Amino acid sequence: METLQREQLVQAEINGDSQAVLTQMRVINEQLNNFVQNDRVLESISFNAIAMVRVGSPFTYITNNDEANEEARCNGRTEDNMRDRFNAGDREYMKLAFVSIASDDDISAQIVGKPVKEAPKLVFRQGVMVKLTNPSGKEIMVYVGGISPEWRGDRVSTYQYGAERRFKFSSGVRNRISGVLGRFNIGVLFGAERASQVFVNPPSPKSSSYSAFLQSYRRDILEDSIKKGPGLFYKTPTSHGGCNACTSIALSTSSNFPDLLPAFSTPFVPFIDQSYYLIPGYPENPIDEYYLGSPVYAGNSNCDTPTIVGFISSLVPFSQALQAYAQLQNRSVQSSNQLESQLNQFLSSSSVAFVFPPPRSWSYDDVIQWSYSLGYSQDYISTAVNFAVVLGIILSQYPEDVVDDLEKELYRHEFSCSNQDQCYSEMSKITQDIYNVLSQQGSDKELEALRVCHAEATTLDETCYWNCVDRVYESLKRLPLFERLHISPSPEELRWDAQTQCKEACIKFNEKRYLECLKQIYPSRGTHVTPQ
């Protein structure tokens, strides 16, 4: 039966009969527990299949590989269970099963004036939040996922079924991780865990060989962005960019049920290798930059809960991938029939994704080691972790009604956190000064003075810095992922990457200089803004 259906599907693809292909796809889809949940996606698969058969690589929705077919069925059952649990209002399930949405209301000024319909790919990303417990028993939060190059704030706000966490994303952090992001598009950010409610981690990751699926909020984000109108992006009085609703859109959207988009590897798509997946999109939901860094899911062993199988590291429009393969086969993707307009729309909306495998587990050690494999240096990671740990400890010492404002302001400072004790001493003093300004209803200028004097009192330890650069440069040269992806960064690129990652690890705080600076700005208030 399956052999006959497969032959009928391929024959319809050869004939270029889009309706016959779609009809056959629907029949097979039912047998695979409706793995493809959206009829527009089935339509996209049909047109992609017609293009694939032209280059001698027909799409086979039911394959000769029983394991691949069963994995697709499992994904279909998992998706059905997700919808059933959502309809039943099972909040605990949705907290661990749903993807996170990240955004920022402070954005690049060059975004202002861009069409609102481009908002999803410009200023929104998807990822996952995980609570980690470090070796000393302190809890921190980590965000793994997409990072928009247009974010300009000091923190990123992330929402997972209504749960909000914030992650440091100052200009220093952006500079330090830019090299990794430029190559692999997967961000690793750290933040304090100070929320009173219990955070539920996602299920342990797994590997996937044949098929998977994405959770997508792109359409919901687009709809809400369009409702906000042209005023969604604006220019601030200081000529920076602003978004008047990005974080609120992310928050409200995170409580919706996401679109579920299939991802097919070999043998469904014979001409792509494992770890690469065809993700069929359509004009209303193209597979574009919005999905860079996004987690990819597959059903767990019980086929009832989505489990992360990797993160999207790169995307190539399917039209380009197919054209490249066609040239190798001396074939042509195009023909002169009336299907070409629709075919081109679906091909350009679909993409081939390289999916980077996930950590072995969500344990602290496994996540940290996995981050190293992406090219994040030990110096960057340890400094970021120390910051998150110390921030959580210090914020717990202040009244709850001021913690949000304190946290927001602290994210605007750069701390020397290569040593946790020194980091604590420095952050304690700065936090107390910020608290005094806030509690005395001080001005923004006073807060700015604290930032100016703190920056002035923070200097780079040259010996530490160059030793760190040499060490990180050597580790980056040996990164296995470069060879796997056939990437050959130049020595200059790797050296620059090492320099940016080492800067925060080697800055030192001079408290005496900090107090002198404050005294010069506020001579009538004593040595600094903290009451004497």
Tab-separated table of N, CA, C and O in Angstrom, residues 10 13-17 47-59 322 325-326 329-341 343-344 347:
chain	number	residue	atom	x	y	z
A	10	VAL	N	5.032	10.335	-6.554
A	10	VAL	CA	6.143	10.710	-7.423
A	10	VAL	C	5.660	10.962	-8.849
A	10	VAL	O	6.111	11.902	-9.514
A	13	GLU	N	4.143	14.308	-9.018
A	13	GLU	CA	5.203	15.315	-8.995
A	13	GLU	C	5.828	15.460	-10.381
A	13	GLU	O	6.067	16.579	-10.862
A	14	ILE	N	6.088	14.317	-11.030
A	14	ILE	CA	6.679	14.344	-12.372
A	14	ILE	C	5.766	15.058	-13.358
A	14	ILE	O	6.218	15.834	-14.209
A	15	ASN	N	4.464	14.814	-13.230
A	15	ASN	CA	3.487	15.446	-14.122
A	15	ASN	C	3.309	16.931	-13.832
A	15	ASN	O	2.681	17.644	-14.631
A	16	GLY	N	3.824	17.389	-12.691
A	16	GLY	CA	3.643	18.792	-12.322
A	16	GLY	C	2.208	19.112	-11.971
A	16	GLY	O	1.786	20.268	-12.040
A	17	ASP	N	1.443	18.104	-11.543
A	17	ASP	CA	0.034	18.282	-11.201
A	17	ASP	C	-0.056	18.646	-9.721
A	17	ASP	O	-0.111	17.771	-8.846
A	47	PHE	N	4.421	22.006	-3.805
A	47	PHE	CA	5.156	22.759	-4.824
A	47	PHE	C	6.658	22.497	-4.715
A	47	PHE	O	7.363	22.406	-5.729
A	48	ASN	N	7.173	22.392	-3.478
A	48	ASN	CA	8.584	22.061	-3.322
A	48	ASN	C	8.889	20.698	-3.929
A	48	ASN	O	9.950	20.492	-4.539
A	49	ALA	N	7.943	19.747	-3.768
A	49	ALA	CA	8.137	18.401	-4.307
A	49	ALA	C	8.191	18.419	-5.836
A	49	ALA	O	8.984	17.698	-6.458
A	50	ILE	N	7.334	19.222	-6.437
A	50	ILE	CA	7.346	19.328	-7.906
A	50	ILE	C	8.689	19.869	-8.383
A	50	ILE	O	9.243	19.404	-9.400
A	51	ALA	N	9.239	20.844	-7.650
A	51	ALA	CA	10.553	21.383	-8.028
A	51	ALA	C	11.646	20.349	-7.811
A	51	ALA	O	12.577	20.238	-8.618
A	52	MET	N	11.541	19.570	-6.740
A	52	MET	CA	12.584	18.592	-6.429
A	52	MET	C	12.651	17.473	-7.462
A	52	MET	O	13.736	17.005	-7.816
A	53	VAL	N	11.499	17.044	-7.950
A	53	VAL	CA	11.523	15.940	-8.911
A	53	VAL	C	12.170	16.380	-10.216
A	53	VAL	O	12.729	15.563	-10.947
A	54	ARG	N	12.131	17.664	-10.517
A	54	ARG	CA	12.756	18.173	-11.740
A	54	ARG	C	14.275	18.017	-11.712
A	54	ARG	O	14.916	17.966	-12.753
A	55	VAL	N	14.851	17.980	-10.518
A	55	VAL	CA	16.310	17.846	-10.420
A	55	VAL	C	16.697	16.417	-10.036
A	55	VAL	O	17.819	16.163	-9.599
A	56	GLY	N	15.748	15.510	-10.176
A	56	GLY	CA	16.048	14.096	-9.949
A	56	GLY	C	16.084	13.677	-8.502
A	56	GLY	O	16.690	12.658	-8.166
A	57	SER	N	15.434	14.448	-7.618
A	57	SER	CA	15.433	14.113	-6.192
A	57	SER	C	14.004	14.232	-5.659
A	57	SER	O	13.671	15.173	-4.942
A	58	PRO	N	13.128	13.289	-5.999
A	58	PRO	CA	11.719	13.395	-5.616
A	58	PRO	C	11.512	13.350	-4.104
A	58	PRO	O	12.223	12.652	-3.384
A	59	PHE	N	10.542	14.137	-3.642
A	59	PHE	CA	10.161	14.138	-2.223
A	59	PHE	C	9.255	12.939	-1.963
A	59	PHE	O	8.255	12.732	-2.658
A	322	LEU	N	18.212	24.382	-4.050
A	322	LEU	CA	17.766	23.535	-5.154
A	322	LEU	C	18.488	23.893	-6.453
A	322	LEU	O	18.844	23.016	-7.247
A	325	TYR	N	21.937	22.412	-6.395
A	325	TYR	CA	21.907	20.971	-6.660
A	325	TYR	C	21.594	20.710	-8.132
A	325	TYR	O	22.161	19.806	-8.749
A	326	ALA	N	20.706	21.512	-8.699
A	326	ALA	CA	20.341	21.337	-10.109
A	326	ALA	C	21.557	21.518	-11.008
A	326	ALA	O	21.745	20.784	-11.995
A	329	GLN	N	23.609	18.509	-11.146
A	329	GLN	CA	22.973	17.430	-11.898
A	329	GLN	C	22.712	17.790	-13.357
A	329	GLN	O	22.109	17.001	-14.098
A	330	ASN	N	23.147	18.999	-13.767
A	330	ASN	CA	22.893	19.474	-15.135
A	330	ASN	C	21.404	19.457	-15.467
A	330	ASN	O	20.990	19.039	-16.533
A	331	ARG	N	20.630	19.918	-14.502
A	331	ARG	CA	19.170	20.003	-14.687
A	331	ARG	C	18.710	21.428	-14.433
A	331	ARG	O	19.481	22.273	-13.947
A	332	SER	N	17.432	21.666	-14.704
A	332	SER	CA	16.849	22.986	-14.484
A	332	SER	C	15.652	22.874	-13.556
A	332	SER	O	14.840	21.952	-13.680
A	333	VAL	N	15.576	23.808	-12.600
A	333	VAL	CA	14.436	23.833	-11.687
A	333	VAL	C	13.217	24.421	-12.388
A	333	VAL	O	12.081	24.026	-12.141
A	334	GLN	N	13.434	25.357	-13.300
A	334	GLN	CA	12.342	26.108	-13.899
A	334	GLN	C	11.798	25.426	-15.154
A	334	GLN	O	12.485	24.685	-15.835
A	335	SER	N	10.533	25.699	-15.438
A	335	SER	CA	9.931	25.343	-16.718
A	335	SER	C	8.971	26.461	-17.086
A	335	SER	O	8.801	27.396	-16.333
A	336	SER	N	8.360	26.346	-18.214
A	336	SER	CA	7.550	27.460	-18.714
A	336	SER	C	6.059	27.260	-18.499
A	336	SER	O	5.248	27.861	-19.165
A	337	ASN	N	5.674	26.389	-17.563
A	337	ASN	CA	4.238	26.192	-17.380
A	337	ASN	C	3.660	27.215	-16.417
A	337	ASN	O	4.380	28.006	-15.791
A	338	GLN	N	2.357	27.162	-16.241
A	338	GLN	CA	1.648	28.187	-15.471
A	338	GLN	C	1.859	28.076	-13.970
A	338	GLN	O	1.425	28.942	-13.206
A	339	LEU	N	2.535	27.022	-13.511
A	339	LEU	CA	2.750	26.855	-12.083
A	339	LEU	C	3.893	27.717	-11.551
A	339	LEU	O	4.070	27.825	-10.336
A	340	GLU	N	4.682	28.311	-12.460
A	340	GLU	CA	5.940	28.918	-12.032
A	340	GLU	C	5.776	30.005	-10.988
A	340	GLU	O	6.572	30.096	-10.058
A	341	SER	N	4.758	30.842	-11.111
A	341	SER	CA	4.594	31.936	-10.163
A	341	SER	C	4.376	31.408	-8.752
A	341	SER	O	5.050	31.826	-7.801
A	343	LEU	N	5.034	28.346	-7.690
A	343	LEU	CA	6.192	27.550	-7.305
A	343	LEU	C	7.299	28.439	-6.746
A	343	LEU	O	7.885	28.139	-5.702
A	344	ASN	N	7.577	29.540	-7.411
A	344	ASN	CA	8.632	30.438	-6.954
A	344	ASN	C	8.305	31.046	-5.596
A	344	ASN	O	9.193	31.235	-4.757
A	347	LEU	N	8.997	28.247	-3.041
A	347	LEU	CA	10.422	27.940	-2.946
A	347	LEU	C	11.175	29.041	-2.200
A	347	LEU	O	12.050	28.761	-1.369
